[in-house]
mmCIF file with all atom_site columns, C-alpha atoms in Angstrom:
data_model
loop_
_atom_site.group_PDB
_atom_site.id
_atom_site.type_symbol
_atom_site.label_atom_id
_atom_site.label_alt_id
_atom_site.label_comp_id
_atom_site.label_asym_id
_atom_site.label_entity_id
_atom_site.label_seq_id
_atom_site.pdbx_PDB_ins_code
_atom_site.Cartn_x
_atom_site.Cartn_y
_atom_site.Cartn_z
_atom_site.occupancy
_atom_site.B_iso_or_equiv
_atom_site.pdbx_formal_charge
_atom_site.auth_seq_id
_atom_site.auth_comp_id
_atom_site.auth_asym_id
_atom_site.auth_atom_id
_atom_site.pdbx_PDB_model_num
ATOM 1   C CA . MET A 1 1   ? -3.048  -19.717 44.119 1.00 0.00 ? 1   MET A CA 1
ATOM 2   C CA . ASN A 1 2   ? -6.049  -18.787 41.931 1.00 0.00 ? 2   ASN A CA 1
ATOM 3   C CA . THR A 1 3   ? -6.464  -15.785 42.802 1.00 0.00 ? 3   THR A CA 1
ATOM 4   C CA . PRO A 1 4   ? -9.734  -13.893 40.737 1.00 0.00 ? 4   PRO A CA 1
ATOM 5   C CA . THR A 1 5   ? -8.088  -11.257 38.351 1.00 0.00 ? 5   THR A CA 1
ATOM 6   C CA . PRO A 1 6   ? -8.788  -7.707  39.636 1.00 0.00 ? 6   PRO A CA 1
ATOM 7   C CA . LEU A 1 7   ? -11.612 -5.448  38.365 1.00 0.00 ? 7   LEU A CA 1
ATOM 8   C CA . ALA A 1 8   ? -10.810 -3.178  36.478 1.00 0.00 ? 8   ALA A CA 1
ATOM 9   C CA . ASN A 1 9   ? -13.768 -0.331  35.500 1.00 0.00 ? 9   ASN A CA 1
ATOM 10  C CA . LEU A 1 10  ? -13.763 2.306   37.118 1.00 0.00 ? 10  LEU A CA 1
ATOM 11  C CA . ILE A 1 11  ? -11.861 5.371   35.148 1.00 0.00 ? 11  ILE A CA 1
ATOM 12  C CA . THR A 1 12  ? -11.760 8.316   36.931 1.00 0.00 ? 12  THR A CA 1
ATOM 13  C CA . LEU A 1 13  ? -10.149 11.689  35.022 1.00 0.00 ? 13  LEU A CA 1
ATOM 14  C CA . GLY A 1 14  ? -9.003  14.611  36.654 1.00 0.00 ? 14  GLY A CA 1
ATOM 15  C CA . THR A 1 15  ? -10.538 17.754  36.027 1.00 0.00 ? 15  THR A CA 1
ATOM 16  C CA . ARG A 1 16  ? -8.844  21.038  35.477 1.00 0.00 ? 16  ARG A CA 1
ATOM 17  C CA . ASP A 1 17  ? -13.008 22.210  35.102 1.00 0.00 ? 17  ASP A CA 1
ATOM 18  C CA . LEU A 1 18  ? -15.141 19.949  36.277 1.00 0.00 ? 18  LEU A CA 1
ATOM 19  C CA . PRO A 1 19  ? -18.401 22.105  35.326 1.00 0.00 ? 19  PRO A CA 1
ATOM 20  C CA . ARG A 1 20  ? -17.415 21.998  31.733 1.00 0.00 ? 20  ARG A CA 1
ATOM 21  C CA . MET A 1 21  ? -16.487 18.378  31.614 1.00 0.00 ? 21  MET A CA 1
ATOM 22  C CA . ARG A 1 22  ? -20.034 16.964  33.451 1.00 0.00 ? 22  ARG A CA 1
ATOM 23  C CA . GLU A 1 23  ? -21.769 19.349  31.007 1.00 0.00 ? 23  GLU A CA 1
ATOM 24  C CA . PHE A 1 24  ? -19.722 18.075  27.668 1.00 0.00 ? 24  PHE A CA 1
ATOM 25  C CA . TYR A 1 25  ? -21.088 14.400  29.289 1.00 0.00 ? 25  TYR A CA 1
ATOM 26  C CA . ARG A 1 26  ? -24.145 14.685  29.866 1.00 0.00 ? 26  ARG A CA 1
ATOM 27  C CA . THR A 1 27  ? -24.506 16.563  26.260 1.00 0.00 ? 27  THR A CA 1
ATOM 28  C CA . LEU A 1 28  ? -23.543 12.719  24.525 1.00 0.00 ? 28  LEU A CA 1
ATOM 29  C CA . GLY A 1 29  ? -26.326 11.498  26.929 1.00 0.00 ? 29  GLY A CA 1
ATOM 30  C CA . TRP A 1 30  ? -23.916 9.479   29.342 1.00 0.00 ? 30  TRP A CA 1
ATOM 31  C CA . PRO A 1 31  ? -26.563 7.796   31.802 1.00 0.00 ? 31  PRO A CA 1
ATOM 32  C CA . GLN A 1 32  ? -24.868 9.855   35.064 1.00 0.00 ? 32  GLN A CA 1
ATOM 33  C CA . ILE A 1 33  ? -25.649 7.703   38.654 1.00 0.00 ? 33  ILE A CA 1
ATOM 34  C CA . MET A 1 34  ? -23.595 10.326  40.599 1.00 0.00 ? 34  MET A CA 1
ATOM 35  C CA . ASP A 1 35  ? -22.842 13.628  41.189 1.00 0.00 ? 35  ASP A CA 1
ATOM 36  C CA . ASP A 1 36  ? -21.834 14.775  44.879 1.00 0.00 ? 36  ASP A CA 1
ATOM 37  C CA . GLY A 1 37  ? -21.271 18.921  43.526 1.00 0.00 ? 37  GLY A CA 1
ATOM 38  C CA . GLU A 1 38  ? -17.104 17.534  43.055 1.00 0.00 ? 38  GLU A CA 1
ATOM 39  C CA . PHE A 1 39  ? -17.131 13.876  41.664 1.00 0.00 ? 39  PHE A CA 1
ATOM 40  C CA . VAL A 1 40  ? -19.569 13.188  38.668 1.00 0.00 ? 40  VAL A CA 1
ATOM 41  C CA . ALA A 1 41  ? -19.640 9.489   37.234 1.00 0.00 ? 41  ALA A CA 1
ATOM 42  C CA . PHE A 1 42  ? -21.710 7.606   34.498 1.00 0.00 ? 42  PHE A CA 1
ATOM 43  C CA . GLU A 1 43  ? -22.221 4.653   33.187 1.00 0.00 ? 43  GLU A CA 1
ATOM 44  C CA . LEU A 1 44  ? -21.098 2.499   29.996 1.00 0.00 ? 44  LEU A CA 1
ATOM 45  C CA . ARG A 1 45  ? -21.550 -0.953  28.998 1.00 0.00 ? 45  ARG A CA 1
ATOM 46  C CA . GLY A 1 46  ? -18.572 -1.891  31.197 1.00 0.00 ? 46  GLY A CA 1
ATOM 47  C CA . ILE A 1 47  ? -17.195 0.715   32.432 1.00 0.00 ? 47  ILE A CA 1
ATOM 48  C CA . VAL A 1 48  ? -17.931 3.486   35.033 1.00 0.00 ? 48  VAL A CA 1
ATOM 49  C CA . LEU A 1 49  ? -16.437 7.387   33.438 1.00 0.00 ? 49  LEU A CA 1
ATOM 50  C CA . ALA A 1 50  ? -15.902 9.249   37.042 1.00 0.00 ? 50  ALA A CA 1
ATOM 51  C CA . LEU A 1 51  ? -14.851 12.810  36.849 1.00 0.00 ? 51  LEU A CA 1
ATOM 52  C CA . PHE A 1 52  ? -12.525 14.560  40.185 1.00 0.00 ? 52  PHE A CA 1
ATOM 53  C CA . PRO A 1 53  ? -11.166 17.786  39.870 1.00 0.00 ? 53  PRO A CA 1
ATOM 54  C CA . LEU A 1 54  ? -7.284  17.522  39.267 1.00 0.00 ? 54  LEU A CA 1
ATOM 55  C CA . ALA A 1 55  ? -6.066  18.720  42.379 1.00 0.00 ? 55  ALA A CA 1
ATOM 56  C CA . LYS A 1 56  ? -7.929  16.751  44.431 1.00 0.00 ? 56  LYS A CA 1
ATOM 57  C CA . LEU A 1 57  ? -6.939  13.447  42.185 1.00 0.00 ? 57  LEU A CA 1
ATOM 58  C CA . ALA A 1 58  ? -3.396  14.632  42.881 1.00 0.00 ? 58  ALA A CA 1
ATOM 59  C CA . ARG A 1 59  ? -4.165  14.928  46.784 1.00 0.00 ? 59  ARG A CA 1
ATOM 60  C CA . ASP A 1 60  ? -5.922  12.008  47.073 1.00 0.00 ? 60  ASP A CA 1
ATOM 61  C CA . GLY A 1 61  ? -3.109  9.998   45.142 1.00 0.00 ? 61  GLY A CA 1
ATOM 62  C CA . ASN A 1 62  ? 0.236   11.787  46.533 1.00 0.00 ? 62  ASN A CA 1
ATOM 63  C CA . THR A 1 63  ? 1.721   13.701  43.658 1.00 0.00 ? 63  THR A CA 1
ATOM 64  C CA . ASP A 1 64  ? 1.657   16.149  41.723 1.00 0.00 ? 64  ASP A CA 1
ATOM 65  C CA . PRO A 1 65  ? -0.835  16.947  38.837 1.00 0.00 ? 65  PRO A CA 1
ATOM 66  C CA . ASP A 1 66  ? 0.391   16.211  35.338 1.00 0.00 ? 66  ASP A CA 1
ATOM 67  C CA . PRO A 1 67  ? 1.015   19.294  34.040 1.00 0.00 ? 67  PRO A CA 1
ATOM 68  C CA . GLY A 1 68  ? -0.578  18.909  30.704 1.00 0.00 ? 68  GLY A CA 1
ATOM 69  C CA . THR A 1 69  ? 1.795   19.985  28.084 1.00 0.00 ? 69  THR A CA 1
ATOM 70  C CA . GLY A 1 70  ? -0.181  17.997  24.941 1.00 0.00 ? 70  GLY A CA 1
ATOM 71  C CA . GLY A 1 71  ? -0.247  15.590  22.731 1.00 0.00 ? 71  GLY A CA 1
ATOM 72  C CA . ILE A 1 72  ? -1.888  11.838  23.991 1.00 0.00 ? 72  ILE A CA 1
ATOM 73  C CA . ARG A 1 73  ? -0.887  9.093   26.368 1.00 0.00 ? 73  ARG A CA 1
ATOM 74  C CA . PHE A 1 74  ? -3.576  6.842   26.206 1.00 0.00 ? 74  PHE A CA 1
ATOM 75  C CA . THR A 1 75  ? -7.027  6.177   25.349 1.00 0.00 ? 75  THR A CA 1
ATOM 76  C CA . ILE A 1 76  ? -10.371 4.594   26.257 1.00 0.00 ? 76  ILE A CA 1
ATOM 77  C CA . GLY A 1 77  ? -11.160 2.846   23.823 1.00 0.00 ? 77  GLY A CA 1
ATOM 78  C CA . VAL A 1 78  ? -15.220 3.089   22.390 1.00 0.00 ? 78  VAL A CA 1
ATOM 79  C CA . MET A 1 79  ? -16.164 -0.872  21.051 1.00 0.00 ? 79  MET A CA 1
ATOM 80  C CA . VAL A 1 80  ? -19.443 0.274   19.467 1.00 0.00 ? 80  VAL A CA 1
ATOM 81  C CA . ASP A 1 81  ? -21.221 -2.635  17.146 1.00 0.00 ? 81  ASP A CA 1
ATOM 82  C CA . SER A 1 82  ? -21.165 -1.429  13.894 1.00 0.00 ? 82  SER A CA 1
ATOM 83  C CA . ALA A 1 83  ? -19.243 1.040   11.167 1.00 0.00 ? 83  ALA A CA 1
ATOM 84  C CA . ASP A 1 84  ? -21.635 2.875   10.862 1.00 0.00 ? 84  ASP A CA 1
ATOM 85  C CA . GLU A 1 85  ? -22.245 3.308   14.453 1.00 0.00 ? 85  GLU A CA 1
ATOM 86  C CA . VAL A 1 86  ? -18.316 4.630   14.915 1.00 0.00 ? 86  VAL A CA 1
ATOM 87  C CA . ASP A 1 87  ? -19.497 7.825   12.494 1.00 0.00 ? 87  ASP A CA 1
ATOM 88  C CA . ARG A 1 88  ? -22.519 7.945   14.548 1.00 0.00 ? 88  ARG A CA 1
ATOM 89  C CA . LEU A 1 89  ? -20.374 8.709   17.739 1.00 0.00 ? 89  LEU A CA 1
ATOM 90  C CA . THR A 1 90  ? -17.678 10.283  16.072 1.00 0.00 ? 90  THR A CA 1
ATOM 91  C CA . GLU A 1 91  ? -20.421 13.108  15.198 1.00 0.00 ? 91  GLU A CA 1
ATOM 92  C CA . GLN A 1 92  ? -21.931 13.215  17.879 1.00 0.00 ? 92  GLN A CA 1
ATOM 93  C CA . MET A 1 93  ? -19.012 13.426  20.750 1.00 0.00 ? 93  MET A CA 1
ATOM 94  C CA . ARG A 1 94  ? -17.406 16.608  18.146 1.00 0.00 ? 94  ARG A CA 1
ATOM 95  C CA . ALA A 1 95  ? -21.671 18.006  18.494 1.00 0.00 ? 95  ALA A CA 1
ATOM 96  C CA . ALA A 1 96  ? -20.651 18.463  22.111 1.00 0.00 ? 96  ALA A CA 1
ATOM 97  C CA . GLY A 1 97  ? -17.609 20.120  21.611 1.00 0.00 ? 97  GLY A CA 1
ATOM 98  C CA . ALA A 1 98  ? -15.120 17.399  21.700 1.00 0.00 ? 98  ALA A CA 1
ATOM 99  C CA . ARG A 1 99  ? -12.249 18.065  18.547 1.00 0.00 ? 99  ARG A CA 1
ATOM 100 C CA . VAL A 1 100 ? -11.899 14.667  16.277 1.00 0.00 ? 100 VAL A CA 1
ATOM 101 C CA . THR A 1 101 ? -8.079  13.923  15.209 1.00 0.00 ? 101 THR A CA 1
ATOM 102 C CA . LYS A 1 102 ? -8.536  10.952  12.802 1.00 0.00 ? 102 LYS A CA 1
ATOM 103 C CA . GLU A 1 103 ? -12.073 10.798  11.289 1.00 0.00 ? 103 GLU A CA 1
ATOM 104 C CA . PRO A 1 104 ? -13.610 7.785   11.252 1.00 0.00 ? 104 PRO A CA 1
ATOM 105 C CA . ILE A 1 105 ? -11.664 5.604   8.425  1.00 0.00 ? 105 ILE A CA 1
ATOM 106 C CA . ASP A 1 106 ? -11.139 1.860   8.066  1.00 0.00 ? 106 ASP A CA 1
ATOM 107 C CA . ALA A 1 107 ? -8.674  0.382   10.334 1.00 0.00 ? 107 ALA A CA 1
ATOM 108 C CA . GLU A 1 108 ? -4.842  1.095   9.729  1.00 0.00 ? 108 GLU A CA 1
ATOM 109 C CA . PHE A 1 109 ? -3.963  -2.060  12.349 1.00 0.00 ? 109 PHE A CA 1
ATOM 110 C CA . PHE A 1 110 ? -7.056  -4.260  12.903 1.00 0.00 ? 110 PHE A CA 1
ATOM 111 C CA . THR A 1 111 ? -10.321 -5.400  9.455  1.00 0.00 ? 111 THR A CA 1
ATOM 112 C CA . GLY A 1 112 ? -12.992 -2.716  10.728 1.00 0.00 ? 112 GLY A CA 1
ATOM 113 C CA . ARG A 1 113 ? -12.940 0.812   11.073 1.00 0.00 ? 113 ARG A CA 1
ATOM 114 C CA . SER A 1 114 ? -12.002 3.797   13.765 1.00 0.00 ? 114 SER A CA 1
ATOM 115 C CA . ALA A 1 115 ? -11.359 7.177   14.547 1.00 0.00 ? 115 ALA A CA 1
ATOM 116 C CA . TYR A 1 116 ? -9.817  9.011   17.012 1.00 0.00 ? 116 TYR A CA 1
ATOM 117 C CA . LEU A 1 117 ? -11.320 12.617  19.394 1.00 0.00 ? 117 LEU A CA 1
ATOM 118 C CA . CYS A 1 118 ? -10.665 13.483  22.878 1.00 0.00 ? 118 CYS A CA 1
ATOM 119 C CA . ASP A 1 119 ? -13.477 15.565  25.727 1.00 0.00 ? 119 ASP A CA 1
ATOM 120 C CA . PRO A 1 120 ? -12.767 19.734  25.942 1.00 0.00 ? 120 PRO A CA 1
ATOM 121 C CA . GLU A 1 121 ? -10.250 18.346  27.885 1.00 0.00 ? 121 GLU A CA 1
ATOM 122 C CA . GLY A 1 122 ? -7.236  15.919  25.902 1.00 0.00 ? 122 GLY A CA 1
ATOM 123 C CA . ASN A 1 123 ? -8.211  13.591  27.338 1.00 0.00 ? 123 ASN A CA 1
ATOM 124 C CA . TYR A 1 124 ? -8.149  10.775  24.407 1.00 0.00 ? 124 TYR A CA 1
ATOM 125 C CA . PHE A 1 125 ? -11.137 8.670   23.053 1.00 0.00 ? 125 PHE A CA 1
ATOM 126 C CA . GLU A 1 126 ? -11.001 5.675   20.062 1.00 0.00 ? 126 GLU A CA 1
ATOM 127 C CA . ILE A 1 127 ? -14.030 4.394   19.072 1.00 0.00 ? 127 ILE A CA 1
ATOM 128 C CA . ALA A 1 128 ? -14.068 1.256   17.436 1.00 0.00 ? 128 ALA A CA 1
ATOM 129 C CA . TRP A 1 129 ? -15.407 -1.247  15.534 1.00 0.00 ? 129 TRP A CA 1
ATOM 130 C CA . ALA A 1 130 ? -14.149 -4.363  14.737 1.00 0.00 ? 130 ALA A CA 1
ATOM 131 C CA . ASP A 1 131 ? -14.687 -6.693  12.033 1.00 0.00 ? 131 ASP A CA 1
ATOM 132 C CA . ALA A 1 132 ? -13.395 -9.601  13.879 1.00 0.00 ? 132 ALA A CA 1
ATOM 133 C CA . PRO A 1 133 ? -15.335 -12.059 16.491 1.00 0.00 ? 133 PRO A CA 1
ATOM 134 C CA . ASP A 1 134 ? -12.821 -14.471 17.121 1.00 0.00 ? 134 ASP A CA 1
ATOM 135 C CA . ASN A 1 135 ? -10.354 -11.071 17.836 1.00 0.00 ? 135 ASN A CA 1
ATOM 136 C CA . ALA A 1 136 ? -8.865  -12.262 21.919 1.00 0.00 ? 136 ALA A CA 1
ATOM 137 C CA . VAL A 1 137 ? -9.058  -8.649  22.265 1.00 0.00 ? 137 VAL A CA 1
ATOM 138 C CA . VAL A 1 138 ? -12.921 -8.254  21.248 1.00 0.00 ? 138 VAL A CA 1
ATOM 139 C CA . ILE A 1 139 ? -13.702 -10.770 22.850 1.00 0.00 ? 139 ILE A CA 1
ATOM 140 C CA . ALA A 1 140 ? -12.327 -10.060 25.972 1.00 0.00 ? 140 ALA A CA 1
ATOM 141 C CA . THR A 1 141 ? -14.110 -6.941  26.052 1.00 0.00 ? 141 THR A CA 1
ATOM 142 C CA . ARG A 1 142 ? -17.113 -8.127  24.928 1.00 0.00 ? 142 ARG A CA 1
ATOM 143 C CA . ARG A 1 143 ? -17.164 -10.308 27.739 1.00 0.00 ? 143 ARG A CA 1
ATOM 144 C CA . ALA A 1 144 ? -15.954 -7.665  30.504 1.00 0.00 ? 144 ALA A CA 1
ATOM 145 C CA . ALA A 1 145 ? -19.533 -4.785  29.219 1.00 0.00 ? 145 ALA A CA 1
ATOM 146 C CA . GLY A 1 146 ? -21.119 -8.569  29.891 1.00 0.00 ? 146 GLY A CA 1
ATOM 147 C CA . ALA A 1 147 ? -22.432 -9.131  26.097 1.00 0.00 ? 147 ALA A CA 1
#
């Protein structure tokens, strides 16, 4: 049986302070496509990043909100087109209120450049440029973004 792979390009972050988080992502200049007061969405190249009140997200998922003990559990990878873009986007996000946990450096686990940071509610992002055009992950992320 030949079934298509699922389309997974919507990330919804449960937020404790929706107005603050909305303003953070607006400050980045990311294109906002929806805001109904309780659900906000930004369209990026390859995904839609949505914000929804944490209590409502938990209720919708029929579970309890995570107590938020801190630390990293996942990252949202942001693939950029050059090493300089890693630095530029890191500074843009820092200016908007992100906390940089790993300054832009030559990547440790691949050939390229990367930085880690988190938004005001502790959602982690890795901003990365990979100098490996034949890398399967690089190819797949570009294909998913229609590039």
